[in-house]
Short mmCIF file of C-alpha atoms in Angstrom, two decimals:
data_model
loop_
_atom_site.label_atom_id
_atom_site.label_comp_id
_atom_site.label_asym_id
_atom_site.label_seq_id
_atom_site.Cartn_x
_atom_site.Cartn_y
_atom_site.Cartn_z
CA MET A 3 0.02 -0.07 -0.07
CA ASP A 4 1.25 3.42 -1.47
CA TRP A 5 2.23 5.14 2.55
CA ARG A 6 0.74 8.38 1.63
CA LYS A 7 -2.95 5.95 1.38
CA ARG A 8 -1.99 5.25 4.81
CA THR A 9 -4.94 5.65 7.14
CA MET A 10 -4.75 5.79 11.21
CA THR A 11 -6.63 2.90 13.36
CA CYS A 12 -9.24 4.80 15.86
CA LYS A 13 -7.96 3.60 19.06
CA LEU A 14 -11.27 3.81 20.82
CA CYS A 15 -13.40 1.47 18.61
CA GLY A 16 -10.77 0.46 15.68
CA GLY A 17 -12.02 1.49 12.93
CA GLU A 18 -10.07 3.66 10.33
CA SER A 19 -9.73 7.21 11.19
CA GLY A 20 -7.93 9.22 8.60
CA LYS A 21 -5.08 10.77 9.80
CA TYR A 22 -6.79 11.68 13.60
CA ILE A 23 -6.03 9.04 16.55
CA LEU A 24 -9.99 8.70 17.12
CA CYS A 25 -12.90 8.56 14.05
CA PHE A 26 -15.29 11.68 13.86
CA LYS A 27 -18.06 9.17 15.97
CA CYS A 28 -15.90 8.41 18.59
CA ASN A 29 -14.44 11.78 18.65
CA LYS A 30 -18.03 13.18 18.72
CA LEU A 31 -18.44 10.51 21.86
CA LYS A 32 -14.84 11.88 23.41
CA GLU A 33 -16.77 16.13 22.89
CA GLU A 34 -20.02 14.69 24.70
CA GLY A 35 -17.85 12.92 27.52
CA LYS A 36 -18.90 9.59 26.71
CA ALA A 37 -15.19 8.31 26.52
CA ALA A 38 -12.34 9.71 27.54
CA LYS A 39 -8.12 8.81 27.77
CA CYS A 40 -6.85 6.95 30.53
CA ALA A 41 -5.27 8.83 32.26
CA ASP A 42 -2.72 5.66 33.93
CA CYS A 43 -2.22 3.62 30.47
CA GLY A 44 -3.06 6.05 28.23
CA GLY A 45 -5.65 4.48 26.50
CA TRP A 46 -9.21 5.44 25.74
CA TYR A 47 -11.82 3.67 26.49
CA TYR A 48 -15.88 4.25 26.92
CA VAL A 49 -16.95 6.45 30.41
CA ASP A 50 -19.82 3.77 31.18
CA LYS A 51 -17.57 0.82 30.28
CA GLY A 52 -13.96 1.89 32.49
CA CYS A 53 -11.08 1.81 31.50
CA THR A 54 -9.84 -2.51 31.21
CA CYS A 55 -6.51 -1.50 33.41
CA GLN A 56 -8.69 -0.53 36.51
CA GLY A 57 -6.05 2.44 37.29
CA THR A 58 -6.75 4.31 40.45
CA ALA A 59 -7.20 7.30 37.87
CA SER A 60 -9.33 6.50 35.37
CA PRO A 61 -13.40 6.04 36.37
CA LYS A 62 -14.81 2.72 36.48
CA ILE A 63 -18.21 2.24 35.41
CA ALA A 64 -19.54 5.50 36.72
CA PRO A 65 -22.84 5.24 39.66
CA LYS A 66 -26.57 5.89 38.57
CA SER A 67 -26.61 8.64 41.65
CA THR A 68 -23.66 10.47 39.78
CA PRO A 69 -23.63 10.18 36.08
CA ILE A 70 -20.76 11.61 34.24
CA ASN A 71 -22.45 11.96 30.53
CA GLY A 72 -24.72 14.65 32.00
CA GLU A 73 -27.90 11.78 31.86
CA GLY A 74 -30.18 14.48 34.83
CA GLY A 75 -28.38 16.84 34.69
CA CYS A 76 -26.22 19.82 33.26
CA ILE A 77 -23.31 20.38 35.07
CA VAL A 78 -23.22 23.84 35.01
CA CYS A 79 -26.76 24.82 35.58
CA GLY A 80 -28.22 21.35 36.56
CA GLU A 81 -31.31 21.49 33.62
CA LYS A 82 -31.89 18.34 32.07
CA ALA A 83 -28.85 17.14 29.44
CA PRO A 84 -29.65 13.54 28.38
CA ASN A 85 -27.68 14.16 24.94
CA GLY A 86 -24.22 15.15 27.01
CA LEU A 87 -22.89 17.31 29.59
CA LEU A 88 -24.35 19.91 29.03
CA CYS A 89 -28.21 21.45 28.77
CA ARG A 90 -29.61 22.57 25.04
CA GLU A 91 -29.21 26.49 26.80
CA CYS A 92 -26.02 25.96 28.24
CA TYR A 93 -25.15 24.34 25.03
CA TYR A 94 -26.30 27.17 22.97
CA GLU A 95 -24.23 29.87 24.99
CA MET A 96 -20.95 27.55 24.49
CA ARG A 97 -21.35 26.98 21.29
CA ASP A 98 -22.03 30.82 20.21
CA PHE A 99 -19.11 31.16 23.29
CA LYS A 100 -16.84 29.07 20.20
CA ASP A 101 -18.06 30.95 17.72
CA SER A 102 -16.53 33.92 18.45
CA PHE A 103 -13.01 32.86 18.95
CA ASP A 104 -10.68 33.91 15.91
CA LYS A 105 -9.65 30.66 14.54
CA ASN A 106 -6.41 31.52 13.80
CA ALA A 107 -5.56 31.70 17.72
CA LYS A 108 -2.76 29.18 18.51
CA SER A 109 -2.91 26.03 20.94
CA PHE A 110 -0.68 27.38 24.08
CA ASP A 111 -2.51 31.24 23.71
CA MET A 112 -5.72 29.30 23.95
CA LYS A 113 -5.19 26.97 27.05
CA ASP A 114 -3.17 30.52 29.07
CA TYR A 115 -7.13 31.60 28.17
CA TYR A 116 -8.34 28.47 29.84
CA PHE A 117 -6.02 28.25 33.05
CA ASN A 118 -6.55 32.33 33.32
CA LEU A 119 -10.31 32.35 33.13
CA ARG A 120 -10.48 29.09 34.82
CA SER A 121 -8.47 31.06 38.40
CA ASN A 122 -10.81 33.93 38.06
CA ILE A 123 -14.19 32.77 37.84
CA TYR A 124 -13.57 31.41 41.05
CA ARG A 125 -12.89 34.85 42.60
CA MET A 126 -16.38 35.73 40.70
CA LYS A 127 -19.19 36.87 43.47
CA THR A 128 -22.43 36.20 40.56
CA PHE A 129 -23.24 33.21 40.21
CA ASP A 130 -24.93 33.76 36.81
CA TYR A 131 -21.53 35.02 35.32
CA VAL A 132 -19.52 32.23 36.97
CA LYS A 133 -21.92 29.60 35.23
CA SER A 134 -21.58 31.68 31.50
CA ASN A 135 -17.58 32.10 31.91
CA CYS A 136 -17.67 27.81 32.55
CA ASN A 137 -19.73 27.47 29.54
CA LYS A 138 -16.89 29.28 27.87
CA LEU A 139 -14.23 27.31 29.48
CA MET A 140 -16.19 24.34 28.13
CA ALA A 141 -15.97 26.92 24.51
CA ILE A 142 -12.04 27.11 25.12
CA ALA A 143 -11.77 22.62 25.24
CA ASN A 144 -13.89 22.06 22.16
CA PHE A 145 -12.32 24.66 20.25
CA VAL A 146 -8.73 23.26 20.64
CA SER A 147 -10.34 19.52 20.26
CA GLU A 148 -11.58 21.16 17.27
CA LEU A 149 -9.01 22.70 15.78
CA HIS A 150 -5.82 21.86 16.97
CA HIS A 151 -6.32 18.19 17.77
CA ASP A 152 -5.52 18.87 21.67
CA ALA A 153 -7.66 16.61 23.94
CA SER A 154 -5.75 17.80 26.55
CA LEU A 155 -8.28 20.03 28.14
CA THR A 156 -11.21 18.58 26.70
CA ASP A 157 -10.85 15.64 29.77
CA ARG A 158 -10.00 17.62 32.25
CA VAL A 159 -13.24 20.81 31.94
CA ALA A 160 -16.00 18.20 32.78
CA THR A 161 -14.08 17.69 35.98
CA ASP A 162 -12.78 21.89 36.34
CA ILE A 163 -15.98 22.87 35.94
CA LYS A 164 -18.31 20.52 38.55
CA ASP A 165 -15.27 21.91 41.16
CA ILE A 166 -16.21 24.90 40.27
CA ILE A 167 -19.93 24.88 40.32
CA GLU A 168 -19.38 22.91 43.47
CA THR A 169 -17.31 25.69 45.03
CA LYS A 170 -19.26 28.78 43.88
CA LYS A 171 -22.59 27.55 44.51
CA PRO A 172 -24.32 30.28 46.91
CA LYS A 173 -24.98 29.32 50.28
CA LYS A 174 -28.53 30.45 51.66
CA GLU A 175 -29.45 33.50 53.17
CA GLU A 176 -25.21 34.29 51.13
CA THR A 177 -24.28 38.25 51.61
CA VAL A 178 -22.04 39.99 49.33
CA LYS A 179 -18.77 42.34 51.58
CA PRO A 180 -18.57 45.24 49.34
CA SER A 181 -14.82 44.80 49.16
CA GLU A 182 -15.60 41.72 47.40
CA GLN A 183 -17.21 43.63 45.41
CA ILE A 184 -14.58 44.88 44.58
CA LEU A 185 -12.40 41.86 43.85
CA GLU A 186 -15.42 40.54 41.51
CA LYS A 187 -15.31 44.02 39.16
CA ASP A 188 -11.73 43.66 39.15
CA SER A 189 -11.55 39.46 37.92
CA HIS A 190 -13.93 40.44 35.72
CA LYS A 191 -11.91 43.48 33.96
CA GLU A 192 -9.20 41.02 33.33
CA GLU A 193 -10.87 38.38 31.98
CA LEU A 194 -12.40 40.97 29.51
CA LEU A 195 -10.49 41.66 25.80
CA ARG A 196 -8.89 45.10 25.67
CA THR A 197 -9.00 46.79 22.34
CA LYS A 198 -6.96 49.22 20.59
CA ASP A 199 -8.46 52.43 23.02
CA GLY A 200 -8.14 51.16 26.32
CA HIS A 201 -11.72 49.74 26.54
CA TYR A 202 -12.41 46.33 28.18
CA VAL A 203 -15.28 44.18 26.07
CA LYS A 204 -16.66 40.61 26.64
CA SER A 205 -15.87 39.14 23.56
CA ASP A 206 -13.25 39.04 20.24
CA PRO A 207 -16.30 39.98 17.65
CA GLU A 208 -16.93 43.01 20.39
CA ARG A 209 -13.22 43.84 20.33
CA GLN A 210 -13.32 44.04 16.06
CA ILE A 211 -15.87 46.04 16.38
CA ASP A 212 -15.10 48.60 18.85
CA ASP A 213 -11.30 48.69 17.15
CA ILE A 214 -13.11 49.41 13.19
CA PHE A 215 -14.29 52.60 15.30
CA TYR A 216 -11.37 53.63 16.26
CA ASP A 217 -9.45 52.83 12.40
CA LEU A 218 -12.10 55.25 11.53
CA ARG A 219 -11.99 57.75 13.99
CA ILE A 220 -15.05 57.96 15.73
CA VAL A 221 -16.11 58.49 19.63
CA HIS A 222 -17.95 56.51 20.60
CA CYS A 223 -18.49 55.14 23.91
CA TYR A 224 -18.88 51.73 25.29
CA GLU A 225 -21.80 49.69 27.11
CA ARG A 226 -24.05 53.24 28.02
CA LYS A 227 -27.28 53.06 29.40
CA VAL A 228 -30.12 54.68 27.22
CA PRO A 229 -32.08 57.16 28.34
CA ILE A 230 -35.25 54.33 28.00
CA ASP A 231 -36.45 51.50 30.04
CA ALA A 232 -38.30 48.24 28.14
CA ASP A 233 -40.73 46.37 30.21
CA GLU A 234 -39.63 48.69 33.04
CA GLN A 235 -36.37 47.34 32.78
CA ALA A 236 -32.83 49.69 32.09
CA VAL A 237 -31.79 49.58 28.87
CA LYS A 238 -27.71 49.79 27.93
CA CYS A 239 -26.48 49.66 24.38
CA ASP A 240 -23.37 48.09 23.69
CA TRP A 241 -21.44 51.32 21.69
CA PHE A 242 -23.54 54.71 22.03
CA ILE A 243 -21.90 57.27 18.81
CA PRO A 244 -22.56 61.48 19.56
CA VAL A 245 -23.47 63.02 17.38
CA GLN A 246 -24.97 66.68 18.45
CA ASP A 247 -23.78 65.80 22.14
CA ASP A 248 -23.49 63.47 24.98
CA ARG A 249 -27.09 62.99 24.57
CA HIS A 250 -28.23 62.69 21.28
CA GLY A 251 -26.55 60.36 19.10
CA ILE A 252 -26.30 56.88 17.33
CA TYR A 253 -27.29 53.50 18.92
CA VAL A 254 -24.89 50.42 18.43
CA GLU A 255 -26.26 46.49 19.56
CA TYR A 256 -24.01 43.63 18.16
CA TRP A 257 -26.35 40.69 18.58
CA GLY A 258 -23.63 38.07 19.47
CA MET A 259 -25.82 35.34 21.14
CA ASN A 260 -29.40 32.53 19.73
CA THR A 261 -30.12 31.90 23.62
CA LYS A 262 -33.55 31.46 24.27
CA GLU A 263 -33.27 34.23 26.72
CA TYR A 264 -30.79 36.35 24.82
CA LEU A 265 -33.37 36.46 22.25
CA GLN A 266 -36.30 37.78 24.12
CA ASN A 267 -33.77 40.61 25.72
CA LYS A 268 -33.05 41.20 22.02
CA GLU A 269 -36.73 42.21 20.65
CA ARG A 270 -36.96 43.30 23.72
CA LYS A 271 -34.71 46.46 23.52
CA ARG A 272 -35.34 46.42 19.66
CA LYS A 273 -39.04 47.28 20.50
CA ALA A 274 -38.09 50.14 22.59
CA TYR A 275 -35.79 51.47 20.50
CA ARG A 276 -38.12 51.35 17.94
CA GLU A 277 -40.82 53.05 20.75
CA ASN A 278 -38.58 55.30 21.31
CA ASN A 279 -37.61 56.69 17.99
CA LEU A 280 -33.86 56.20 18.90
CA PRO A 281 -30.79 56.13 15.80
CA LEU A 282 -30.01 51.62 15.36
CA ILE A 283 -27.60 50.17 14.34
CA GLU A 284 -28.01 46.82 14.61
CA ILE A 285 -24.88 44.36 14.16
CA GLU A 286 -25.90 40.59 13.46
CA LYS A 287 -23.42 37.39 15.26
CA ASP A 288 -21.55 37.17 12.07
CA ASP A 289 -21.05 40.41 10.74
CA TYR A 290 -18.00 41.30 11.86
CA ARG A 291 -16.59 38.11 9.89
CA ASP A 292 -16.33 40.26 6.61
CA SER A 293 -14.58 43.53 8.54
CA GLN A 294 -14.33 45.70 5.66
CA GLY A 295 -17.48 44.93 4.36
CA LEU A 296 -19.00 45.93 8.37
CA THR A 297 -16.91 48.90 8.19
CA ASP A 298 -17.99 50.38 4.62
CA ARG A 299 -22.00 49.50 6.19
CA LEU A 300 -20.74 51.23 9.46
CA GLU A 301 -19.59 54.48 7.25
CA GLN A 302 -22.82 54.31 5.47
CA GLU A 303 -25.06 53.81 7.91
CA ILE A 304 -23.70 56.41 10.25
CA ASN A 305 -24.11 59.12 8.12
CA LYS A 306 -27.17 58.23 6.97
CA LEU A 307 -28.92 58.27 10.88
CA ALA A 308 -26.48 61.63 11.34
CA LYS A 309 -28.60 63.31 8.58
CA GLU A 310 -31.51 61.84 9.00
CA TYR A 311 -32.27 61.96 12.54
CA TYR A 312 -29.88 65.38 13.41
CA ARG A 313 -29.70 66.93 9.62
CA ILE A 314 -26.41 67.04 9.77
CA GLU A 315 -24.81 66.41 6.43
CA ARG A 316 -21.33 64.05 6.31
CA TYR A 317 -20.45 62.82 9.71
CA LEU A 318 -17.85 61.22 8.75
CA ARG A 319 -16.16 62.77 5.81
#
């Protein structure tokens, strides 16, 4: 046989796996937490059966009361997760995080990001934020596995998340001291991404969009409160571009996720902008990928809205 046509054998099922250690089917089982690499013998095994080496590091058949593959409970929020480690909502949030990562990122950079984020989560006090960042840990692990075929993070992420949730799960009537609130704010800032003009934003797409404003020399504010409310809830925009003054300008929203709660909030905010007749530019989830196309569109829409709402011709020259 020509050596160039040789294919590897899957270390789990024994089938053909091309140039990879696991075949497509078994790699999916690994991502779902149903297959793992044994820390004792280095072989691969099905989690529900346990490794044949019977070593101490690899779990044997999981007790029904504490399923490893997510049956009966999402490892992040505790909701039903019959098909894997995450429930439907957490899975979609994880997928959105994964889609936002730079596909050119190096494996070691993403690993550094993972371990820095994991450390920061232990300092966070808001449990909803803890859970969201646990989904981001899962996203990083899957991203590194899929892009670089490196399973070192996927082999440990479930254990890391379970430990975080167990440690950070709020106790009844737990109160947060002012000093702890300051610490949370600092750890939050460390986890965010820095833009060219010094803003700290929550995702790589937001960083790229903010940098477009900077490159176009557009004065802009990040996460500013909008002087309206929606269903008696405050509204905060992603960016505000002052046109006449710091109260009259153009609002920009980046719709970067597809979870049920996020989409409901999206419609609530859009309705509030319409009812209050405020100039709004909307950027959809994948628009940032075409940087030049988005740059051209932002220039056109900003000039159009500046003329329509404030009678200013050629706001951007």
